[in-house]
Amino acid sequence: MNRVYNFSAGPSMLPLPVLERAASEMVSYGESGMSVMEMSHRSPDYETIINATETLLRKLMNIPDNYKVLFLQGGASTQFAAVPLNLIKRTGKADYIVSGQFSGKAFKEAQKLGYDVKCIATSKEDNFDHVPVVTKDMIRPDAAYLHICFNNTIYGTKYPYIPDTGDIPLVADMSSCIISEPVDVSKFGVIYAGAQKNMAPAGLTLVIVREDLLDYAEEKMPTMLEWKTMAENGSMYNTPPCYTIYIAKLVYEWILGLGGLDVMKEMNVKKANLLYDYLDSQEYYIAPVQKESRSMMNVTFVTGDADLDKKFASEAAKAGLKNLKGHRSVGGMRASIYNAMPYDGVVALVEFMKEFAKNNPKK
Ligand SMILES: *Cc1c(COP(=O)(O)O)cnc(C)c1O
């Protein structure tokens, strides 16, 4: 077996013990005589799996009892529409912070639906090199919610704090930072995340929603987008993404086995510090993100020369360090170092960076 260090932003690395466990149970799960992929979602075996998945996630994230956990499909991008469709009726308007591409898409989607939505802050004019500062007085007092993207996958930025929105529900896209560290769920009205960055393969979208926010859905709401329907049916209004949920369960077990999110955070901080400390110690590579907005999950850097950047990504791939090319819209390099990336993978990356800098002097 020859596994590489895969720095892809998503779908991304999964923990090896999870893949091995899944492989060992692939053909026949427990005493069932069939693969989880082949099970009816209404079977007792599968019910045990989905219920355990929710219980484990609640434990892992310390999710309060007045929050529903939904296992949905359609990706985080579907939630860009689902959020206003489920919430805006509360007051008729909503505010957004645009801190990168995905929050921009979320804002545009709400606009497209014809709603009164306002972008109250953006870092666009600074190439999204930081997250805007958010204070309560910036938010319209009658906004139904404030939407943010907590970790900006493409630019490599993250909120260093949870914005204080007072009584206004805070809605956060956490696709690329979910379960990377403890967060106080009670500070949010809604948290959502596509699973394929830090939780599971593609196909699962997690929504965590405070119960009192389930009563504002539009009349003509498509059933599949209505959180309340999904909550009332235990995410089984229709067929859920069964196998992906099962893998998420194995991932949650893996993290709990390591000691939970405090330990996970310690490991992630150690990895991110190794890379950022190196970036700060030299002048060959430039880290464009302002220090206080640095993401622990997605680390961006450039050489300042597009040809060298290209050479870097291709030589790194040959050395077993895959998918370091930055997002197609921004170029440069991006190392996504999610939970499953071992510390040794970051060590190998830093060693490669030093070698590359030595062998490719700038003109
Ligand atoms: C990847 C990503 C998305 C898009 O997720 P899909 O599941 O592909 O729709 C949205 N938001 C953030 C922060 C992401 O990282």
Coordinates of C-alpha atoms and ligand atoms in Angstrom, one line a residue:
M1 CA 0.0 0.0 0.0
N2 CA 1.4 3.4 -1.0
R3 CA -0.5 6.3 0.5
V4 CA 0.5 9.9 -0.3
Y5 CA 0.0 13.0 1.8
N6 CA -3.1 14.5 0.2
F7 CA -3.4 18.2 0.8
S8 CA -6.7 18.5 -1.2
A9 CA -9.2 21.0 0.1
G10 CA -12.1 18.6 -0.4
P11 CA -12.9 15.8 -0.9
S12 CA -9.9 15.3 1.3
M13 CA -7.9 12.8 3.4
L14 CA -9.8 10.5 5.7
P15 CA -8.1 8.9 8.8
L16 CA -6.4 5.7 7.8
P17 CA -7.9 3.8 10.7
V18 CA -11.4 4.8 9.5
L19 CA -10.7 3.6 6.0
E20 CA -9.3 0.3 7.3
R21 CA -12.3 -0.2 9.6
A22 CA -14.7 0.5 6.7
A23 CA -12.8 -1.9 4.5
S24 CA -13.0 -4.6 7.1
E25 CA -16.8 -4.1 7.3
M26 CA -17.3 -3.4 3.6
V27 CA -18.7 -6.7 2.5
S28 CA -20.7 -7.7 5.6
Y29 CA -21.5 -5.4 8.4
G30 CA -21.7 -7.1 11.8
E31 CA -24.1 -10.0 11.7
S32 CA -26.1 -8.5 8.9
G33 CA -24.6 -10.4 6.0
M34 CA -24.6 -7.3 3.8
S35 CA -22.7 -4.1 3.2
V36 CA -24.0 -0.9 4.8
M37 CA -24.4 0.3 1.2
E38 CA -26.9 -2.4 0.6
M39 CA -29.1 -1.9 3.7
S40 CA -32.5 -0.5 3.8
H41 CA -32.4 2.8 5.6
R42 CA -35.4 1.6 7.5
S43 CA -33.8 -1.6 8.7
P44 CA -33.0 -2.0 12.5
D45 CA -29.3 -2.3 11.6
Y46 CA -29.2 1.0 9.8
E47 CA -31.4 2.7 12.4
T48 CA -28.8 1.8 15.0
I49 CA -26.1 3.3 12.8
I50 CA -27.8 6.6 12.1
N51 CA -28.8 7.0 15.8
A52 CA -25.3 6.2 17.0
T53 CA -23.9 8.8 14.5
E54 CA -26.1 11.5 16.0
T55 CA -25.3 10.5 19.6
L56 CA -21.6 10.5 18.9
L57 CA -21.7 13.9 17.2
R58 CA -23.7 15.4 20.0
K59 CA -21.1 14.1 22.4
L60 CA -18.2 15.3 20.3
M61 CA -19.5 18.8 19.7
N62 CA -21.3 19.1 23.0
I63 CA -24.5 20.0 21.2
P64 CA -27.2 21.3 23.5
D65 CA -30.6 19.4 23.7
N66 CA -32.5 22.3 22.1
Y67 CA -30.7 21.8 18.8
K68 CA -31.6 19.4 16.1
V69 CA -29.0 17.5 14.1
L70 CA -29.9 16.9 10.4
F71 CA -28.1 14.6 8.0
L72 CA -29.0 15.9 4.5
Q73 CA -27.8 15.9 0.9
G74 CA -27.2 18.6 -1.7
G75 CA -23.9 20.0 -0.3
A76 CA -23.3 23.2 1.6
S77 CA -24.3 25.0 -1.6
T78 CA -27.9 23.8 -1.3
Q79 CA -28.0 25.4 2.2
F80 CA -27.1 28.7 0.6
A81 CA -30.8 28.7 -0.5
A82 CA -32.2 26.7 2.4
V83 CA -31.0 29.2 5.0
P84 CA -33.1 32.1 3.8
L85 CA -36.0 29.9 2.8
N86 CA -36.1 28.5 6.3
L87 CA -35.4 31.6 8.3
I88 CA -36.1 34.9 6.6
K89 CA -39.8 34.9 7.3
R90 CA -38.9 35.6 10.9
T91 CA -38.5 39.3 10.1
G92 CA -38.3 39.6 6.3
K93 CA -34.6 40.6 6.0
A94 CA -31.2 39.2 6.6
D95 CA -27.6 40.4 6.8
Y96 CA -24.4 38.8 5.4
I97 CA -20.7 39.1 5.8
V98 CA -18.8 38.4 2.5
S99 CA -15.4 37.1 3.5
G100 CA -14.6 34.9 0.4
Q101 CA -16.2 33.0 -2.4
F102 CA -18.6 30.8 -0.5
S103 CA -20.0 33.5 1.6
G104 CA -20.4 35.6 -1.6
K105 CA -22.3 32.7 -3.2
A106 CA -24.5 32.4 -0.1
F107 CA -25.3 36.1 -0.3
K108 CA -26.0 36.0 -4.1
E109 CA -28.3 33.0 -3.6
A110 CA -30.4 34.9 -1.1
Q111 CA -30.5 37.9 -3.4
K112 CA -31.5 35.7 -6.3
L113 CA -34.5 34.5 -4.3
G114 CA -35.6 38.2 -4.2
Y115 CA -35.0 38.7 -0.5
D116 CA -34.0 41.9 1.3
V117 CA -30.5 40.9 2.1
K118 CA -27.6 43.2 2.9
C119 CA -23.9 42.7 2.8
I120 CA -22.8 44.6 5.9
A121 CA -19.1 44.0 5.6
T122 CA -16.6 42.5 3.1
S123 CA -12.9 42.1 2.7
K124 CA -13.2 41.8 -1.1
E125 CA -11.2 45.0 -1.7
D126 CA -8.2 43.4 0.2
N127 CA -8.4 40.2 -1.8
F128 CA -10.1 38.5 1.1
D129 CA -6.8 38.4 3.1
H130 CA -8.6 38.7 6.4
V131 CA -12.1 38.3 7.8
P132 CA -14.0 41.6 8.4
V133 CA -14.4 42.7 12.0
V134 CA -18.1 42.3 13.1
T135 CA -19.7 44.3 15.8
K136 CA -23.3 44.1 16.9
D137 CA -24.1 47.7 15.8
M138 CA -23.3 46.8 12.2
I139 CA -26.2 44.4 12.0
R140 CA -29.7 45.6 11.2
P141 CA -31.6 45.2 14.5
D142 CA -34.5 43.5 12.7
A143 CA -32.4 41.1 10.6
A144 CA -33.7 37.5 10.8
Y145 CA -30.1 36.3 11.0
L146 CA -26.5 37.1 10.2
H147 CA -24.8 34.7 7.9
I148 CA -21.0 34.2 8.0
C149 CA -18.6 31.6 6.6
F150 CA -16.5 30.7 9.6
N151 CA -13.5 29.3 7.8
N152 CA -12.8 30.5 4.2
T153 CA -11.4 27.4 2.5
I154 CA -10.1 29.2 -0.7
Y155 CA -8.3 32.1 0.9
G156 CA -7.2 30.4 4.1
T157 CA -8.9 32.7 6.6
K158 CA -10.9 32.1 9.7
Y159 CA -12.8 34.1 12.3
P160 CA -10.5 34.3 15.4
Y161 CA -13.7 34.8 17.6
I162 CA -17.4 34.1 17.4
P163 CA -19.1 37.4 16.4
D164 CA -21.5 38.7 19.0
T165 CA -24.9 39.2 17.4
G166 CA -27.0 39.6 20.5
D167 CA -30.4 38.1 20.0
I168 CA -30.0 37.8 16.2
P169 CA -29.4 34.2 15.2
L170 CA -25.9 33.7 13.9
V171 CA -25.8 31.3 10.9
A172 CA -22.4 29.8 10.1
D173 CA -21.1 27.8 7.1
M174 CA -18.5 25.6 8.9
S175 CA -17.8 23.3 6.0
S176 CA -14.0 23.4 6.3
C177 CA -13.5 23.7 10.0
I178 CA -16.3 21.6 11.6
I179 CA -15.0 19.3 14.3
S180 CA -11.4 20.7 14.0
E181 CA -11.7 22.2 17.5
P182 CA -14.3 22.8 20.2
V183 CA -16.9 25.5 19.4
D184 CA -19.7 26.8 21.6
V185 CA -22.7 25.6 19.6
S186 CA -25.1 27.7 21.8
K187 CA -23.6 30.9 20.3
F188 CA -25.1 29.9 16.9
G189 CA -28.6 29.7 15.6
V190 CA -27.6 27.4 12.7
I191 CA -24.3 25.6 11.8
Y192 CA -24.1 23.8 8.5
A193 CA -21.3 22.0 6.7
G194 CA -20.6 19.8 3.7
A195 CA -19.0 16.7 5.0
Q196 CA -16.3 16.2 2.4
K197 CA -13.7 18.5 3.9
N198 CA -13.3 17.2 7.5
M199 CA -15.9 14.6 8.2
A200 CA -16.7 12.0 5.6
P201 CA -16.8 11.5 1.8
A202 CA -19.0 13.8 -0.3
G203 CA -22.7 13.4 -0.2
L204 CA -23.6 14.4 3.3
T205 CA -24.5 17.8 4.5
L206 CA -24.8 18.4 8.3
V207 CA -27.2 21.0 9.7
I208 CA -27.4 21.8 13.4
V209 CA -30.3 24.1 14.1
R210 CA -31.8 25.6 17.2
E211 CA -35.4 24.3 17.6
D212 CA -37.1 27.6 17.9
L213 CA -35.8 28.5 14.4
L214 CA -37.8 25.7 12.8
D215 CA -41.0 27.6 12.5
Y216 CA -40.3 30.2 9.8
A217 CA -40.2 28.2 6.6
E218 CA -41.8 29.7 3.5
E219 CA -45.3 28.5 2.6
K220 CA -44.2 27.2 -0.8
M221 CA -41.1 25.6 0.6
P222 CA -39.7 22.6 -1.3
T223 CA -40.1 19.8 1.1
M224 CA -36.5 18.6 0.7
L225 CA -35.2 22.0 1.9
E226 CA -37.4 22.3 4.9
W227 CA -35.4 21.7 8.1
K228 CA -38.5 21.1 10.1
T229 CA -39.7 18.2 7.9
M230 CA -36.3 16.7 8.1
A231 CA -36.1 17.1 11.9
E232 CA -39.5 15.6 12.4
N233 CA -38.5 12.6 10.3
G234 CA -35.1 12.1 11.9
S235 CA -33.4 12.9 8.6
M236 CA -35.4 10.0 7.0
Y237 CA -38.1 11.9 5.1
N238 CA -36.5 10.2 2.1
T239 CA -33.4 8.0 1.7
P240 CA -30.5 9.7 3.6
P241 CA -26.9 9.4 2.3
C242 CA -26.6 6.1 4.3
Y243 CA -23.0 5.1 3.6
T244 CA -21.5 8.5 4.0
I245 CA -23.3 8.8 7.4
Y246 CA -21.7 5.5 8.4
I247 CA -18.3 6.8 7.5
A248 CA -19.0 10.0 9.5
K249 CA -19.8 7.7 12.5
L250 CA -16.4 6.1 12.2
V251 CA -14.7 9.5 12.0
Y252 CA -16.5 10.7 15.2
E253 CA -15.5 7.4 16.9
W254 CA -11.9 8.0 15.8
I255 CA -11.8 11.5 17.2
L256 CA -13.5 10.5 20.5
G257 CA -11.0 7.7 20.8
L258 CA -8.1 10.2 20.5
G259 CA -9.7 12.2 23.3
G260 CA -12.2 14.5 21.6
L261 CA -12.1 17.9 20.1
D262 CA -9.7 19.4 22.7
V263 CA -7.1 16.8 21.7
M264 CA -7.9 17.3 18.0
K265 CA -7.4 21.0 18.4
E266 CA -4.0 20.5 20.0
M267 CA -2.9 18.3 17.1
N268 CA -4.2 20.8 14.6
V269 CA -2.6 23.8 16.3
K270 CA 0.7 21.9 16.3
K271 CA 0.5 21.2 12.6
A272 CA -0.6 24.7 11.6
N273 CA 2.1 26.3 13.8
L274 CA 4.8 24.2 12.2
L275 CA 3.8 25.5 8.8
Y276 CA 3.2 29.1 9.7
D277 CA 6.3 29.3 11.8
Y278 CA 8.3 28.2 8.8
L279 CA 6.5 30.7 6.6
D280 CA 7.3 33.5 9.0
S281 CA 10.9 32.5 9.3
Q282 CA 12.0 33.0 5.7
E283 CA 11.4 35.2 2.7
Y284 CA 11.1 32.9 -0.3
Y285 CA 7.4 32.1 0.3
I286 CA 4.8 34.7 1.1
A287 CA 1.8 34.0 3.2
P288 CA -0.8 36.5 2.0
V289 CA -3.3 36.1 4.9
Q290 CA -3.2 38.7 7.8
K291 CA -1.9 36.9 10.9
E292 CA -5.0 37.3 13.1
S293 CA -7.2 35.8 10.4
R294 CA -5.1 32.7 9.7
S295 CA -6.9 29.4 9.1
M296 CA -5.8 26.4 11.0
M297 CA -7.1 24.1 8.2
N298 CA -6.2 25.8 4.9
V299 CA -2.8 27.4 4.7
T300 CA -2.2 29.5 1.6
F301 CA 1.2 30.7 0.3
V302 CA 2.9 31.9 -2.9
T303 CA 6.4 32.3 -4.3
G304 CA 5.4 35.5 -6.1
D305 CA 6.2 33.9 -9.4
A306 CA 3.4 32.1 -11.1
D307 CA 5.8 29.8 -13.0
L308 CA 7.6 28.8 -9.8
D309 CA 4.2 28.2 -8.1
K310 CA 3.3 25.8 -10.9
K311 CA 6.7 24.0 -10.7
F312 CA 6.3 23.8 -6.9
A313 CA 2.9 22.0 -7.1
S314 CA 4.1 19.6 -9.8
E315 CA 7.4 18.7 -8.1
A316 CA 5.6 18.3 -4.7
A317 CA 3.2 15.9 -6.3
K318 CA 6.1 13.8 -7.6
A319 CA 7.4 13.7 -4.1
G320 CA 4.1 12.3 -2.8
L321 CA 2.7 15.6 -1.6
K322 CA -0.4 15.9 -3.6
N323 CA -2.9 18.6 -4.4
L324 CA -1.0 21.7 -3.2
K325 CA -2.1 23.8 -6.1
G326 CA -4.2 26.8 -4.9
H327 CA -7.8 27.2 -5.9
R328 CA -8.2 27.9 -9.6
S329 CA -9.5 31.4 -8.9
V330 CA -6.6 32.5 -6.8
G331 CA -3.5 30.5 -7.8
G332 CA -0.5 30.0 -5.6
M333 CA -0.4 27.1 -3.2
R334 CA -2.8 25.9 -0.6
A335 CA -2.1 23.1 2.0
S336 CA -5.3 21.8 3.5
I337 CA -4.3 20.2 6.7
Y338 CA -7.6 18.8 8.1
N339 CA -7.9 16.4 11.0
A340 CA -6.8 13.4 9.0
M341 CA -3.5 14.9 7.9
P342 CA -0.8 13.5 10.1
Y343 CA 1.8 15.7 11.7
D344 CA 4.5 13.9 9.6
G345 CA 2.7 15.1 6.4
V346 CA 3.3 18.7 7.4
V347 CA 6.9 17.9 8.4
A348 CA 7.4 16.4 4.9
L349 CA 5.9 19.5 3.3
V350 CA 8.1 21.9 5.2
E351 CA 11.2 19.9 4.3
F352 CA 10.1 19.9 0.7
M353 CA 9.5 23.7 0.8
K354 CA 13.1 24.2 2.1
E355 CA 14.6 22.0 -0.6
F356 CA 12.6 23.7 -3.3
A357 CA 13.6 27.2 -2.2
K358 CA 17.2 26.1 -2.2
N359 CA 17.1 24.5 -5.7
N360 CA 15.0 27.3 -7.3
P361 CA 16.5 30.6 -6.6
K362 CA 14.4 33.6 -7.7
K363 CA 15.7 35.7 -10.5
Ligands
LIG1 C1 -16.5 23.4 0.0 C2 -17.3 24.5 0.6 C3 -18.6 24.8 0.2 C4 -19.3 24.1 -0.9 O1 -19.7 22.8 -0.5 P1 -20.5 21.8 -1.4 O2 -20.7 20.7 -0.4 O3 -19.6 21.4 -2.5 O4 -21.7 22.5 -1.9 C5 -19.3 25.8 0.9 N1 -18.7 26.4 1.9 C6 -17.5 26.2 2.3 C7 -16.9 27.0 3.4 C8 -16.7 25.2 1.6 O5 -15.5 25.0 2.0

